[in-house]
GROMACS .gro file of C-alpha atoms in nm:
model
  200
    1MET     CA    1   5.472  14.324  17.365
    2ASN     CA    2   5.652  14.620  17.208
    3TRP     CA    3   5.535  14.600  16.845
    4GLN     CA    4   5.741  14.903  16.746
    5LEU     CA    5   6.057  14.729  16.863
    6PHE     CA    6   5.946  14.415  16.678
    7GLY     CA    7   5.916  14.618  16.358
    8GLU     CA    8   6.253  14.784  16.411
    9SER     CA    9   6.434  14.458  16.482
   10PHE     CA   10   6.266  14.277  16.191
   11VAL     CA   11   6.335  14.550  15.934
   12THR     CA   12   6.694  14.598  16.051
   13LEU     CA   13   6.779  14.227  16.038
   14PHE     CA   14   6.588  14.185  15.710
   15VAL     CA   15   6.801  14.454  15.545
   16ILE     CA   16   7.126  14.317  15.689
   17MET     CA   17   7.059  13.946  15.624
   18ASP     CA   18   6.894  14.025  15.287
   19PRO     CA   19   6.683  13.713  15.207
   20LEU     CA   20   6.640  13.810  14.840
   21GLY     CA   21   7.009  13.887  14.794
   22THR     CA   22   7.094  13.550  14.950
   23VAL     CA   23   6.913  13.357  14.673
   24PRO     CA   24   7.181  13.389  14.399
   25ILE     CA   25   7.460  13.313  14.647
   26PHE     CA   26   7.266  13.012  14.774
   27LEU     CA   27   7.213  12.891  14.417
   28GLY     CA   28   7.582  12.938  14.338
   29LEU     CA   29   7.697  12.738  14.640
   30THR     CA   30   7.440  12.460  14.585
   31ALA     CA   31   7.459  12.444  14.205
   32SER     CA   32   7.546  12.073  14.206
   33PHE     CA   33   7.280  11.981  14.463
   34SER     CA   34   6.958  11.797  14.393
   35THR     CA   35   6.624  11.953  14.488
   36THR     CA   36   6.613  11.748  14.810
   37GLU     CA   37   6.972  11.837  14.901
   38ARG     CA   38   6.908  12.206  14.833
   39SER     CA   39   6.598  12.201  15.055
   40ARG     CA   40   6.795  12.033  15.334
   41ALA     CA   41   7.078  12.285  15.292
   42ALA     CA   42   6.830  12.572  15.325
   43ARG     CA   43   6.688  12.425  15.644
   44GLN     CA   44   7.031  12.359  15.795
   45ALA     CA   45   7.161  12.704  15.703
   46VAL     CA   46   6.866  12.876  15.873
   47VAL     CA   47   6.898  12.657  16.185
   48VAL     CA   48   7.272  12.733  16.209
   49ALA     CA   49   7.216  13.106  16.155
   50PHE     CA   50   6.938  13.113  16.413
   51GLY     CA   51   7.155  12.928  16.665
   52VAL     CA   52   7.446  13.168  16.616
   53ILE     CA   53   7.223  13.476  16.645
   54VAL     CA   54   7.052  13.346  16.960
   55ALA     CA   55   7.386  13.248  17.117
   56PHE     CA   56   7.532  13.594  17.062
   57ALA     CA   57   7.208  13.760  17.174
   58VAL     CA   58   7.227  13.578  17.506
   59PHE     CA   59   7.601  13.540  17.564
   60GLY     CA   60   7.759  13.769  17.302
   61GLN     CA   61   7.877  14.054  17.521
   62ARG     CA   62   8.015  13.815  17.783
   63ILE     CA   63   8.203  13.620  17.515
   64LEU     CA   64   8.355  13.934  17.364
   65ASP     CA   65   8.447  14.075  17.706
   66TYR     CA   66   8.608  13.746  17.812
   67LEU     CA   67   8.816  13.729  17.494
   68HIS     CA   68   8.888  14.105  17.501
   69ILE     CA   69   8.738  14.144  17.153
   70SER     CA   70   8.567  14.467  17.047
   71LEU     CA   71   8.266  14.485  16.816
   72PRO     CA   72   8.471  14.656  16.539
   73ALA     CA   73   8.722  14.368  16.552
   74LEU     CA   74   8.438  14.120  16.507
   75GLN     CA   75   8.305  14.327  16.219
   76ALA     CA   76   8.645  14.341  16.046
   77ALA     CA   77   8.696  13.965  16.081
   78GLY     CA   78   8.354  13.896  15.933
   79GLY     CA   79   8.428  14.131  15.645
   80LEU     CA   80   8.750  13.947  15.561
   81LEU     CA   81   8.571  13.610  15.567
   82LEU     CA   82   8.300  13.742  15.336
   83LEU     CA   83   8.568  13.877  15.102
   84LEU     CA   84   8.722  13.530  15.067
   85ILE     CA   85   8.379  13.385  14.986
   86ALA     CA   86   8.311  13.663  14.736
   87LEU     CA   87   8.640  13.592  14.557
   88GLU     CA   88   8.542  13.225  14.525
   89LEU     CA   89   8.210  13.323  14.369
   90LEU     CA   90   8.381  13.565  14.131
   91THR     CA   91   8.654  13.327  14.016
   92GLY     CA   92   8.436  13.018  14.003
   93LYS     CA   93   8.658  12.834  14.250
   94GLY     CA   94   8.348  12.736  14.446
   95ASP     CA   95   8.218  12.549  14.137
   96GLU     CA   96   8.501  12.297  14.147
   97PRO     CA   97   8.383  11.957  14.280
   98THR     CA   98   8.688  11.924  14.505
   99SER     CA   99   8.635  12.262  14.670
  100THR     CA  100   8.344  12.143  14.888
  101VAL     CA  101   8.444  11.783  14.957
  102GLY     CA  102   8.382  11.710  15.324
  103VAL     CA  103   8.243  12.059  15.380
  104ASN     CA  104   7.880  12.129  15.464
  105VAL     CA  105   7.819  12.460  15.283
  106ALA     CA  106   7.489  12.493  15.471
  107MET     CA  107   7.688  12.555  15.788
  108VAL     CA  108   7.986  12.744  15.642
  109PRO     CA  109   7.964  12.976  15.458
  110LEU     CA  110   7.581  12.987  15.432
  111GLY     CA  111   7.476  12.962  15.797
  112THR     CA  112   7.766  13.177  15.904
  113PRO     CA  113   7.907  13.423  15.807
  114LEU     CA  114   7.667  13.486  15.514
  115LEU     CA  115   7.341  13.476  15.711
  116ALA     CA  116   7.458  13.515  16.070
  117GLY     CA  117   7.730  13.762  15.985
  118PRO     CA  118   7.888  14.037  16.193
  119GLY     CA  119   7.623  14.290  16.096
  120ALA     CA  120   7.334  14.071  16.211
  121ILE     CA  121   7.519  13.965  16.526
  122VAL     CA  122   7.609  14.321  16.625
  123ALA     CA  123   7.259  14.452  16.548
  124THR     CA  124   7.099  14.180  16.759
  125MET     CA  125   7.336  14.244  17.047
  126VAL     CA  126   7.255  14.617  17.036
  127PHE     CA  127   6.879  14.550  17.041
  128VAL     CA  128   6.917  14.312  17.336
  129GLN     CA  129   7.124  14.568  17.529
  130GLN     CA  130   6.851  14.828  17.472
  131ALA     CA  131   6.569  14.596  17.591
  132GLN     CA  132   6.420  14.712  17.920
  133ASP     CA  133   6.173  14.436  18.005
  134TRP     CA  134   6.046  14.095  17.895
  135GLY     CA  135   5.803  14.257  17.650
  136ASP     CA  136   6.097  14.413  17.466
  137ARG     CA  137   6.287  14.084  17.469
  138ALA     CA  138   5.981  13.901  17.332
  139ALA     CA  139   5.952  14.157  17.052
  140ILE     CA  140   6.318  14.112  16.957
  141ALA     CA  141   6.286  13.732  16.970
  142LEU     CA  142   5.980  13.741  16.745
  143GLY     CA  143   6.160  13.970  16.502
  144VAL     CA  144   6.456  13.732  16.484
  145VAL     CA  145   6.226  13.432  16.425
  146ALA     CA  146   6.029  13.617  16.154
  147VAL     CA  147   6.346  13.708  15.963
  148HIS     CA  148   6.471  13.349  15.972
  149VAL     CA  149   6.136  13.220  15.845
  150THR     CA  150   6.168  13.466  15.556
  151LEU     CA  151   6.523  13.347  15.489
  152TYR     CA  152   6.411  12.985  15.478
  153LEU     CA  153   6.128  13.057  15.236
  154ALA     CA  154   6.361  13.255  15.007
  155MET     CA  155   6.613  12.969  14.990
  156ARG     CA  156   6.351  12.692  14.991
  157PHE     CA  157   6.201  12.822  14.667
  158ALA     CA  158   6.533  12.924  14.512
  159GLY     CA  159   6.493  12.622  14.283
  160LEU     CA  160   6.210  12.801  14.104
  161VAL     CA  161   6.453  13.081  14.028
  162HIS     CA  162   6.703  12.824  13.902
  163ARG     CA  163   6.451  12.674  13.660
  164VAL     CA  164   6.360  13.018  13.528
  165LEU     CA  165   6.718  13.141  13.482
  166GLY     CA  166   6.886  12.817  13.373
  167ASP     CA  167   7.251  12.728  13.436
  168SER     CA  168   7.391  13.023  13.238
  169GLY     CA  169   7.163  13.269  13.413
  170VAL     CA  170   7.255  13.135  13.755
  171LEU     CA  171   7.625  13.161  13.668
  172LEU     CA  172   7.579  13.524  13.564
  173VAL     CA  173   7.380  13.611  13.876
  174THR     CA  174   7.639  13.431  14.091
  175ARG     CA  175   7.922  13.642  13.947
  176VAL     CA  176   7.722  13.962  14.005
  177ALA     CA  177   7.642  13.849  14.360
  178GLY     CA  178   8.012  13.784  14.419
  179LEU     CA  179   8.093  14.138  14.310
  180LEU     CA  180   7.827  14.287  14.537
  181LEU     CA  181   7.932  14.063  14.826
  182SER     CA  182   8.293  14.176  14.787
  183ALA     CA  183   8.179  14.539  14.806
  184ILE     CA  184   7.980  14.463  15.123
  185ALA     CA  185   8.285  14.290  15.273
  186VAL     CA  186   8.515  14.584  15.197
  187GLN     CA  187   8.258  14.823  15.346
  188LEU     CA  188   8.245  14.616  15.666
  189VAL     CA  189   8.623  14.630  15.700
  190ALA     CA  190   8.630  15.003  15.618
  191ASP     CA  191   8.365  15.078  15.881
  192ALA     CA  192   8.559  14.876  16.138
  193VAL     CA  193   8.884  15.057  16.057
  194ARG     CA  194   8.706  15.392  16.082
  195THR     CA  195   8.571  15.298  16.425
  196PHE     CA  196   8.919  15.194  16.538
  197VAL     CA  197   9.068  15.526  16.419
  198VAL     CA  198   8.797  15.739  16.578
  199GLY     CA  199   8.822  15.548  16.905
  200ALA     CA  200   9.201  15.568  16.915
   0.00000   0.00000   0.00000
């Protein structure tokens, strides 16, 4: 197995999916959850993210080609979705009890697009396209699995962070996370627009 490729894929996805940066967002979206519900949400979010990443790794290019969608378009769409989520975190709209009725936040927005976002999807697709043999594919697969295990552990023990910070601390961190997430979203859209302009 190509251990160098494993390291590259793991580090790249770790930086993009940002397990530590996900903790405050996870706490903000699951503030009203019990410990059991939060643990289940963490597990479901990771399973959903893993499924999306694997699906795009295997069928991503075919899907985009069939729908005539470019990678920059996917990136821009993901950025806009993240911006909407960031605005909810900033304004506190996501704290309203009615805002999540009938919605499983573990699937949307946690599983996707927060964890399995455009950056992670595109990065995985690029690694898969560069793979030359089964050893390379195994290295990429192991890197993807390792990152998702890290994500699960970060969210699984997010409750410890909640007990340390308290409700006020979590609210503050959530607002800061919303601001950072909005900046990431704008950057994604800007990069996509730049790619469109250069390719035009």
